[in-house]
Short mmCIF file of C-alpha atoms in Angstrom, two decimals:
data_model
loop_
_atom_site.label_atom_id
_atom_site.label_comp_id
_atom_site.label_asym_id
_atom_site.label_seq_id
_atom_site.Cartn_x
_atom_site.Cartn_y
_atom_site.Cartn_z
CA MET D 1 16.89 177.91 -97.95
CA THR D 2 13.73 176.04 -98.96
CA ASN D 3 11.68 177.68 -96.21
CA GLN D 4 13.06 181.08 -97.19
CA ILE D 5 11.99 180.53 -100.81
CA GLU D 6 8.48 179.48 -99.76
CA SER D 7 8.26 182.51 -97.47
CA GLN D 8 9.17 184.80 -100.35
CA PHE D 9 6.54 183.20 -102.61
CA ALA D 10 3.91 183.82 -99.92
CA LYS D 11 5.09 187.41 -99.30
CA LEU D 12 5.00 188.28 -102.99
CA LYS D 13 1.67 186.41 -103.48
CA LEU D 14 3.20 184.14 -106.18
CA HIS D 15 0.66 181.38 -105.57
CA GLY D 16 1.22 179.59 -108.88
CA MET D 17 4.93 179.44 -108.28
CA SER D 18 4.43 178.32 -104.73
CA ARG D 19 2.25 175.32 -105.70
CA THR D 20 4.59 174.28 -108.51
CA TRP D 21 7.63 174.64 -106.29
CA THR D 22 5.97 172.31 -103.74
CA ALA D 23 5.19 169.79 -106.54
CA ILE D 24 8.79 169.96 -107.79
CA LYS D 25 10.11 169.21 -104.32
CA GLU D 26 7.68 166.39 -103.66
CA THR D 27 8.59 164.68 -106.93
CA ARG D 28 12.27 165.49 -106.39
CA LYS D 29 12.53 167.06 -109.80
CA ASN D 30 14.57 169.86 -108.24
CA GLN D 31 17.49 167.43 -108.26
CA SER D 32 17.32 166.89 -112.04
CA LEU D 33 16.05 170.18 -113.40
CA SER D 34 18.49 172.84 -114.53
CA LEU D 35 18.05 176.36 -113.19
CA SER D 36 16.57 177.58 -116.48
CA GLU D 37 14.18 174.59 -116.70
CA GLY D 38 12.99 175.03 -113.16
CA LEU D 39 12.51 178.78 -113.62
CA GLU D 40 10.54 178.20 -116.84
CA LEU D 41 8.17 175.84 -115.04
CA LEU D 42 7.65 178.29 -112.20
CA LEU D 43 7.01 181.24 -114.52
CA GLN D 44 4.53 179.26 -116.65
CA ALA D 45 2.67 178.18 -113.50
CA GLU D 46 2.44 181.74 -112.26
CA GLU D 47 1.20 183.04 -115.62
CA LEU D 48 -1.49 180.32 -115.70
CA GLU D 49 -2.51 181.12 -112.13
CA ARG D 50 -2.90 184.81 -112.94
CA ASP D 51 -4.86 184.11 -116.14
CA ASN D 52 -7.24 181.83 -114.19
CA ARG D 53 -7.62 184.39 -111.42
CA ARG D 54 -8.41 187.14 -113.93
CA PHE D 55 -10.95 184.90 -115.69
CA ARG D 56 -12.72 184.11 -112.40
CA ARG D 57 -12.87 187.81 -111.53
CA LEU D 58 -14.19 188.78 -114.95
CA GLU D 59 -16.85 186.01 -114.91
CA THR D 60 -18.01 186.93 -111.40
CA ASN D 61 -18.27 190.64 -112.24
CA ALA D 62 -20.19 189.91 -115.44
CA ALA D 63 -23.03 188.16 -113.52
CA PHE D 64 -24.12 185.92 -116.42
CA ARG D 65 -27.59 184.39 -116.26
CA TYR D 66 -26.25 180.88 -116.82
CA LYS D 67 -22.97 179.14 -116.17
CA ALA D 68 -22.40 178.22 -119.79
CA SER D 69 -19.66 177.60 -122.32
CA LEU D 70 -19.58 177.25 -126.08
CA GLU D 71 -18.32 173.69 -125.77
CA GLU D 72 -21.60 172.70 -124.11
CA LEU D 73 -23.80 173.88 -126.96
CA LYS D 74 -25.46 171.33 -129.18
CA LEU D 75 -24.70 172.45 -132.71
CA ASP D 76 -27.56 172.04 -135.21
CA ARG D 77 -28.01 174.21 -138.29
CA THR D 78 -31.68 173.32 -138.51
CA ARG D 79 -32.15 175.09 -135.18
CA GLY D 80 -30.42 178.21 -136.44
CA LEU D 81 -27.01 177.69 -134.88
CA ASP D 82 -24.35 177.63 -137.61
CA ASP D 83 -21.02 176.08 -136.44
CA MET D 84 -19.07 178.44 -138.73
CA VAL D 85 -20.67 181.49 -137.19
CA LEU D 86 -20.07 180.12 -133.71
CA THR D 87 -16.42 179.41 -134.55
CA THR D 88 -16.02 182.99 -135.77
CA LEU D 89 -17.61 184.42 -132.62
CA ALA D 90 -15.45 182.19 -130.44
CA THR D 91 -12.32 184.00 -131.64
CA GLY D 92 -13.64 187.24 -130.10
CA GLU D 93 -12.81 189.23 -133.23
CA TYR D 94 -16.32 190.72 -133.23
CA ILE D 95 -15.47 192.22 -129.80
CA THR D 96 -12.28 193.76 -131.11
CA LYS D 97 -14.22 195.32 -134.02
CA GLY D 98 -17.09 196.50 -131.81
CA GLU D 99 -19.68 194.49 -133.73
CA ALA D 100 -23.11 193.54 -132.42
CA VAL D 101 -24.72 190.12 -132.10
CA LEU D 102 -28.53 189.96 -132.28
CA ILE D 103 -30.03 186.72 -130.94
CA THR D 104 -33.72 186.12 -131.47
CA GLY D 105 -36.10 183.17 -131.05
CA ALA D 106 -39.03 181.82 -129.07
CA THR D 107 -39.00 181.16 -125.32
CA GLY D 108 -36.97 178.08 -124.37
CA CYS D 109 -34.84 177.83 -127.48
CA GLY D 110 -31.61 178.66 -125.66
CA LYS D 111 -31.06 182.37 -126.41
CA SER D 112 -29.95 183.37 -122.91
CA TYR D 113 -27.79 180.26 -122.61
CA LEU D 114 -26.03 181.09 -125.94
CA ALA D 115 -25.52 184.72 -124.81
CA SER D 116 -24.06 183.50 -121.52
CA ALA D 117 -21.76 181.12 -123.37
CA LEU D 118 -20.49 183.94 -125.59
CA GLY D 119 -19.96 186.04 -122.48
CA HIS D 120 -18.04 183.22 -120.84
CA GLN D 121 -15.81 182.95 -123.92
CA ALA D 122 -15.19 186.69 -123.84
CA CYS D 123 -13.94 186.35 -120.25
CA VAL D 124 -11.71 183.42 -121.26
CA LEU D 125 -10.15 185.77 -123.84
CA GLY D 126 -9.62 188.43 -121.14
CA TYR D 127 -12.42 190.84 -122.10
CA ARG D 128 -14.62 192.60 -119.55
CA ALA D 129 -18.31 191.65 -119.94
CA ALA D 130 -21.56 192.67 -118.26
CA TYR D 131 -24.91 190.90 -118.36
CA PHE D 132 -28.24 192.72 -117.85
CA ASN D 133 -31.90 191.93 -118.10
CA THR D 134 -33.39 194.90 -120.03
CA GLN D 135 -35.82 195.89 -117.32
CA LYS D 136 -33.12 195.78 -114.60
CA LEU D 137 -30.78 197.77 -116.80
CA MET D 138 -33.40 200.46 -117.31
CA LEU D 139 -34.16 200.48 -113.57
CA LYS D 140 -30.43 200.79 -112.78
CA THR D 141 -30.21 203.68 -115.24
CA LYS D 142 -33.21 205.39 -113.60
CA MET D 143 -31.65 204.99 -110.12
CA ALA D 144 -28.33 206.39 -111.35
CA ARG D 145 -30.13 209.40 -112.72
CA LEU D 146 -31.89 210.03 -109.41
CA GLU D 147 -28.60 209.62 -107.50
CA GLY D 148 -26.75 211.98 -109.84
CA THR D 149 -24.35 209.26 -111.04
CA ILE D 150 -25.81 208.68 -114.51
CA LEU D 151 -22.69 209.95 -116.36
CA LYS D 152 -20.47 207.66 -114.32
CA PHE D 153 -22.82 204.71 -115.03
CA PHE D 154 -22.87 205.42 -118.77
CA ASP D 155 -19.11 205.74 -118.78
CA LYS D 156 -18.73 202.38 -117.05
CA LEU D 157 -21.04 200.73 -119.60
CA ALA D 158 -19.19 202.41 -122.48
CA LYS D 159 -15.87 200.94 -121.31
CA THR D 160 -17.23 197.40 -120.96
CA ASP D 161 -15.87 195.29 -123.82
CA LEU D 162 -19.03 193.18 -124.17
CA LEU D 163 -22.46 194.30 -122.96
CA ILE D 164 -25.20 191.61 -123.03
CA ILE D 165 -28.77 192.91 -122.91
CA ASP D 166 -31.26 190.07 -122.41
CA ASP D 167 -35.08 189.95 -122.66
CA PHE D 168 -35.24 193.01 -124.91
CA GLY D 169 -38.75 193.83 -126.06
CA LEU D 170 -40.84 192.34 -123.28
CA THR D 171 -42.23 195.83 -122.65
CA HIS D 172 -42.23 199.09 -124.63
CA LEU D 173 -39.59 201.65 -123.74
CA GLU D 174 -40.74 204.87 -122.12
CA LYS D 175 -39.50 208.22 -123.44
CA GLN D 176 -36.52 208.54 -121.09
CA GLN D 177 -35.69 204.86 -121.56
CA GLN D 178 -35.58 205.39 -125.33
CA MET D 179 -33.05 208.22 -124.88
CA ASP D 180 -30.99 206.19 -122.39
CA PHE D 181 -30.94 203.14 -124.61
CA MET D 182 -29.84 205.23 -127.59
CA GLU D 183 -27.07 206.78 -125.46
CA MET D 184 -25.75 203.31 -124.55
CA ILE D 185 -25.74 202.13 -128.16
CA GLU D 186 -24.24 205.34 -129.47
CA ASP D 187 -21.39 205.17 -126.89
CA ARG D 188 -20.54 201.64 -128.00
CA HIS D 189 -21.08 201.90 -131.79
CA GLY D 190 -17.95 200.70 -133.62
CA LYS D 191 -15.93 200.63 -130.38
CA LYS D 192 -17.39 197.99 -128.06
CA SER D 193 -19.51 194.95 -128.74
CA THR D 194 -23.16 194.49 -127.74
CA ILE D 195 -25.24 191.31 -127.66
CA ILE D 196 -29.04 191.85 -127.64
CA VAL D 197 -31.34 188.92 -126.90
CA SER D 198 -35.03 189.05 -127.72
CA GLN D 199 -38.07 186.87 -128.25
CA LEU D 200 -39.18 189.20 -131.00
CA PRO D 201 -37.77 189.40 -134.54
CA VAL D 202 -35.62 192.43 -135.29
CA SER D 203 -38.35 193.75 -137.59
CA SER D 204 -40.57 194.26 -134.52
CA TRP D 205 -37.98 196.31 -132.62
CA TYR D 206 -39.16 199.59 -134.11
CA ASP D 207 -42.47 199.20 -132.30
CA ILE D 208 -40.79 198.27 -129.01
CA ILE D 209 -38.50 201.31 -129.07
CA GLY D 210 -41.55 203.42 -129.84
CA GLU D 211 -40.22 206.64 -131.32
CA GLU D 212 -39.41 206.40 -135.03
CA THR D 213 -36.41 208.77 -135.10
CA ILE D 214 -34.78 207.14 -132.09
CA ALA D 215 -35.57 203.66 -133.40
CA ASP D 216 -33.92 204.52 -136.74
CA ALA D 217 -30.80 205.77 -134.95
CA ILE D 218 -30.53 202.71 -132.69
CA LEU D 219 -31.23 200.08 -135.33
CA ASP D 220 -28.94 201.76 -137.84
CA ARG D 221 -26.10 201.33 -135.41
CA LEU D 222 -27.01 197.74 -134.52
CA VAL D 223 -28.29 195.96 -137.58
CA HIS D 224 -25.98 196.73 -140.47
CA SER D 225 -22.74 195.45 -138.95
CA SER D 226 -24.11 192.67 -136.77
CA TYR D 227 -24.22 188.89 -136.59
CA ARG D 228 -27.82 187.71 -136.67
CA ILE D 229 -28.75 184.40 -135.00
CA GLU D 230 -32.35 183.25 -135.07
CA LEU D 231 -32.75 180.19 -132.86
CA LYS D 232 -35.47 177.59 -133.27
CA GLY D 233 -36.71 174.65 -131.21
CA GLU D 234 -35.97 173.82 -127.56
CA SER D 235 -33.00 174.60 -125.30
CA LEU D 236 -29.57 174.23 -126.88
CA ARG D 237 -28.04 172.89 -123.66
CA LYS D 238 -26.74 169.39 -123.90
CA LYS D 239 -28.81 166.76 -122.14
CA MET D 240 -26.76 165.30 -119.36
#
């Protein structure tokens, strides 16, 4: 009977149940647990296994720049990182509302690490995230246009719960890039959340976007309902 149960676990790919069943047998708890107690343990183990598997898949697909988590951040208001804001973001409510997070600051102050940590938290909560360097995102968009898959690519981005765009503003956007960037932001406005990371203050983004009308449209959708984090100092990663 035991072998048959283990075989069924394997056949149905119930890996969490299988491991817990083995542990129950090894500790001989199967002799003291009631049917309902044993079943509850097995179901809880399977649920945890599936949650962990989903998280690993979401994190891998997101391709974050750093392996980071909010717990590893060194909180310090003097460096621009407010623990109340971080606590609010950790709930993921901003993702549900489709709100933006704008992270700015000088090189080495931990912007990309913070963005990766927020992305990691999004995956923990079960949201789909994607992480892009701005230049690589624009290149990917250009390639999709040449291959005739641009609508499919935009649709995929639009359905991503959290889109993180890093290193924004290192170079000026060309005409087609301006239009593509506006398309991405328009598709997500009020529906999906976007994190933009930049060395430049938001007031300089008009010049980076380049075209006044497009800049107005993009910033109008980003700035007014966003969380603004301006980091100062060195990296926010904890010293090990």
